[in-house]
């Protein structure tokens, strides 16, 4: 009888040691997994914060600018489409877009490629002639019955990149 009790005691001791080692490994594995998830969550939060900050200056998120158009009985989404269309129409000039204050270089005129409406008064646009590019800050004035009026506020033309 003593042997049976001794064997049962040794067996239970070994079983408990096995359980302790096994649960410690599982716990460490789960802790590592939790740390990885926390890192991914922090990265995701940082990305979302950058994304929300990147759209801070946009007509779509500027309630004051939207209210300005609403008070003038205009739909800001339709205004945005109209402004962009009127801006692109200016590209049809043979000397390039008149908002870009640079003369054609090497026979290539500057045209506006893309733009972003910042609020009810300003937009920023990127222009190029195929070799050189730059950006313009434009003030615009919208009226329902006339084409949009544009006024260039500031421009920047980037230097031509040289190949080493």
Coordinates of N, CA and C in Angstrom, one line a residue, residues 76-142:
X76 N -22.0 72.5 -51.9 CA -20.5 72.5 -52.0 C -19.9 71.4 -52.8
X77 N -20.6 70.3 -52.9 CA -20.1 69.2 -53.8 C -20.2 69.6 -55.3
X78 N -21.3 70.2 -55.6 CA -21.4 70.7 -57.0 C -20.4 71.8 -57.3
X79 N -20.2 72.7 -56.3 CA -19.3 73.7 -56.5 C -17.9 73.2 -56.7
X80 N -17.5 72.1 -56.0 CA -16.2 71.5 -56.1 C -16.0 71.0 -57.5
X81 N -17.0 70.3 -58.0 CA -16.9 69.8 -59.4 C -16.8 70.9 -60.4
X82 N -17.6 72.0 -60.2 CA -17.5 73.1 -61.2 C -16.2 73.8 -61.1
X83 N -15.6 74.0 -60.0 CA -14.3 74.6 -59.8 C -13.2 73.8 -60.5
X84 N -13.2 72.5 -60.3 CA -12.2 71.7 -60.9 C -12.4 71.6 -62.4
X85 N -13.6 71.6 -62.9 CA -13.8 71.6 -64.4 C -13.4 72.9 -65.0
X86 N -13.7 74.0 -64.3 CA -13.3 75.3 -64.8 C -11.8 75.5 -64.8
X87 N -11.1 74.9 -63.8 CA -9.7 74.9 -63.7 C -9.0 74.1 -64.9
X88 N -9.6 73.0 -65.2 CA -9.1 72.1 -66.3 C -9.3 72.8 -67.6
X89 N -10.4 73.5 -67.8 CA -10.7 74.2 -69.0 C -9.6 75.2 -69.4
X90 N -9.0 75.8 -68.4 CA -7.9 76.7 -68.6 C -6.7 76.1 -69.2
X91 N -6.6 74.7 -69.2 CA -5.5 74.0 -69.8 C -5.5 74.0 -71.3
X92 N -6.7 74.4 -71.9 CA -6.9 74.3 -73.3 C -6.2 75.4 -74.1
X93 N -5.7 76.4 -73.4 CA -4.9 77.5 -74.0 C -3.6 76.9 -74.6
X94 N -3.2 77.4 -75.8 CA -2.0 76.8 -76.4 C -0.8 77.2 -75.7
X95 N -0.8 78.2 -74.9 CA 0.4 78.6 -74.1 C 0.3 78.0 -72.7
X96 N -0.6 77.1 -72.4 CA -0.7 76.5 -71.1 C -1.7 77.2 -70.3
X97 N -1.9 76.7 -69.1 CA -2.8 77.3 -68.1 C -2.4 78.7 -67.7
X98 N -3.3 79.6 -67.8 CA -3.0 81.0 -67.5 C -2.7 81.3 -66.1
X99 N -3.1 80.3 -65.2 CA -2.8 80.5 -63.7 C -1.3 80.3 -63.4
X100 N -0.6 79.5 -64.3 CA 0.8 79.2 -64.1 C 1.6 80.3 -64.7
X101 N 2.3 81.1 -64.0 CA 2.9 82.3 -64.5 C 4.3 82.1 -65.2
X102 N 4.5 80.9 -65.7 CA 5.7 80.6 -66.4 C 5.5 80.4 -67.9
X103 N 6.4 80.9 -68.7 CA 6.3 80.8 -70.1 C 6.7 79.3 -70.5
X104 N 6.2 78.8 -71.6 CA 6.6 77.5 -72.0 C 8.1 77.4 -72.1
X105 N 8.6 76.2 -71.7 CA 10.0 76.0 -71.7 C 10.3 74.8 -72.6
X106 N 11.2 75.0 -73.5 CA 11.5 74.0 -74.6 C 10.3 73.7 -75.4
X107 N 9.4 74.7 -75.6 CA 8.2 74.4 -76.4 C 7.1 73.7 -75.7
X108 N 7.3 73.4 -74.4 CA 6.3 72.7 -73.6 C 5.6 73.6 -72.6
X109 N 4.3 73.8 -72.8 CA 3.6 74.7 -71.9 C 3.2 74.0 -70.6
X110 N 3.0 74.7 -69.6 CA 2.6 74.2 -68.3 C 1.1 74.1 -68.2
X111 N 0.6 72.9 -67.7 CA -0.8 72.7 -67.5 C -1.0 72.1 -66.1
X112 N -2.2 72.3 -65.6 CA -2.6 71.9 -64.2 C -2.9 70.4 -64.4
X113 N -2.3 69.6 -63.5 CA -2.6 68.1 -63.5 C -3.7 67.7 -62.5
X114 N -3.5 68.2 -61.3 CA -4.5 67.8 -60.3 C -4.6 69.0 -59.3
X115 N -5.7 69.0 -58.6 CA -5.9 70.1 -57.6 C -6.7 69.5 -56.4
X116 N -6.6 70.3 -55.3 CA -7.4 70.0 -54.1 C -8.0 71.3 -53.6
X117 N -9.3 71.3 -53.4 CA -10.0 72.5 -52.9 C -9.8 72.4 -51.4
X118 N -9.2 73.5 -50.8 CA -9.0 73.6 -49.4 C -10.1 74.1 -48.6
X119 N -10.8 75.1 -49.1 CA -12.0 75.7 -48.4 C -12.8 76.5 -49.4
X120 N -13.6 77.4 -49.0 CA -14.5 78.1 -49.9 C -13.8 79.2 -50.7
X121 N -12.5 79.4 -50.5 CA -11.8 80.5 -51.1 C -10.5 80.0 -51.8
X122 N -9.8 78.9 -51.3 CA -8.5 78.6 -51.9 C -8.5 77.2 -52.4
X123 N -7.6 77.0 -53.3 CA -7.3 75.6 -53.8 C -5.8 75.5 -54.1
X124 N -5.3 74.3 -54.0 CA -3.9 74.1 -54.4 C -3.8 73.2 -55.5
X125 N -2.9 73.4 -56.5 CA -2.9 72.6 -57.7 C -1.4 72.3 -58.0
X126 N -1.3 71.2 -58.7 CA 0.0 70.7 -59.1 C 0.1 70.9 -60.7
X127 N 1.1 71.5 -61.2 CA 1.2 71.7 -62.6 C 2.6 71.1 -63.1
X128 N 2.6 70.9 -64.4 CA 3.9 70.4 -65.0 C 3.9 70.6 -66.5
X129 N 5.0 70.5 -67.1 CA 5.1 70.6 -68.6 C 5.7 69.3 -69.1
X130 N 5.8 68.3 -68.3 CA 6.4 67.0 -68.7 C 7.8 66.8 -68.1
X131 N 8.5 67.9 -68.0 CA 9.9 67.9 -67.4 C 10.0 68.5 -66.1
X132 N 9.4 69.7 -66.0 CA 9.4 70.5 -64.8 C 8.0 70.5 -64.1
X133 N 7.9 70.7 -62.8 CA 6.6 70.7 -62.2 C 6.7 71.6 -61.0
X134 N 5.5 71.9 -60.5 CA 5.4 72.9 -59.4 C 4.0 72.9 -58.8
X135 N 3.8 73.8 -58.0 CA 2.5 73.9 -57.3 C 2.1 75.4 -57.3
X136 N 0.8 75.6 -57.3 CA 0.2 77.0 -57.2 C -0.9 77.0 -56.2
X137 N -0.9 78.1 -55.5 CA -2.0 78.4 -54.5 C -2.9 79.4 -55.2
X138 N -4.1 79.0 -55.3 CA -5.1 79.8 -56.1 C -6.3 80.2 -55.3
X139 N -6.6 81.5 -55.4 CA -7.9 82.0 -54.8 C -8.9 81.9 -55.9
X140 N -10.1 81.4 -55.5 CA -11.2 81.3 -56.5 C -12.5 82.0 -56.0
X141 N -13.3 82.4 -56.9 CA -14.6 83.0 -56.6 C -15.6 82.3 -57.5
X142 N -16.7 81.8 -56.8 CA -17.7 81.1 -57.5 C -19.0 81.9 -57.6

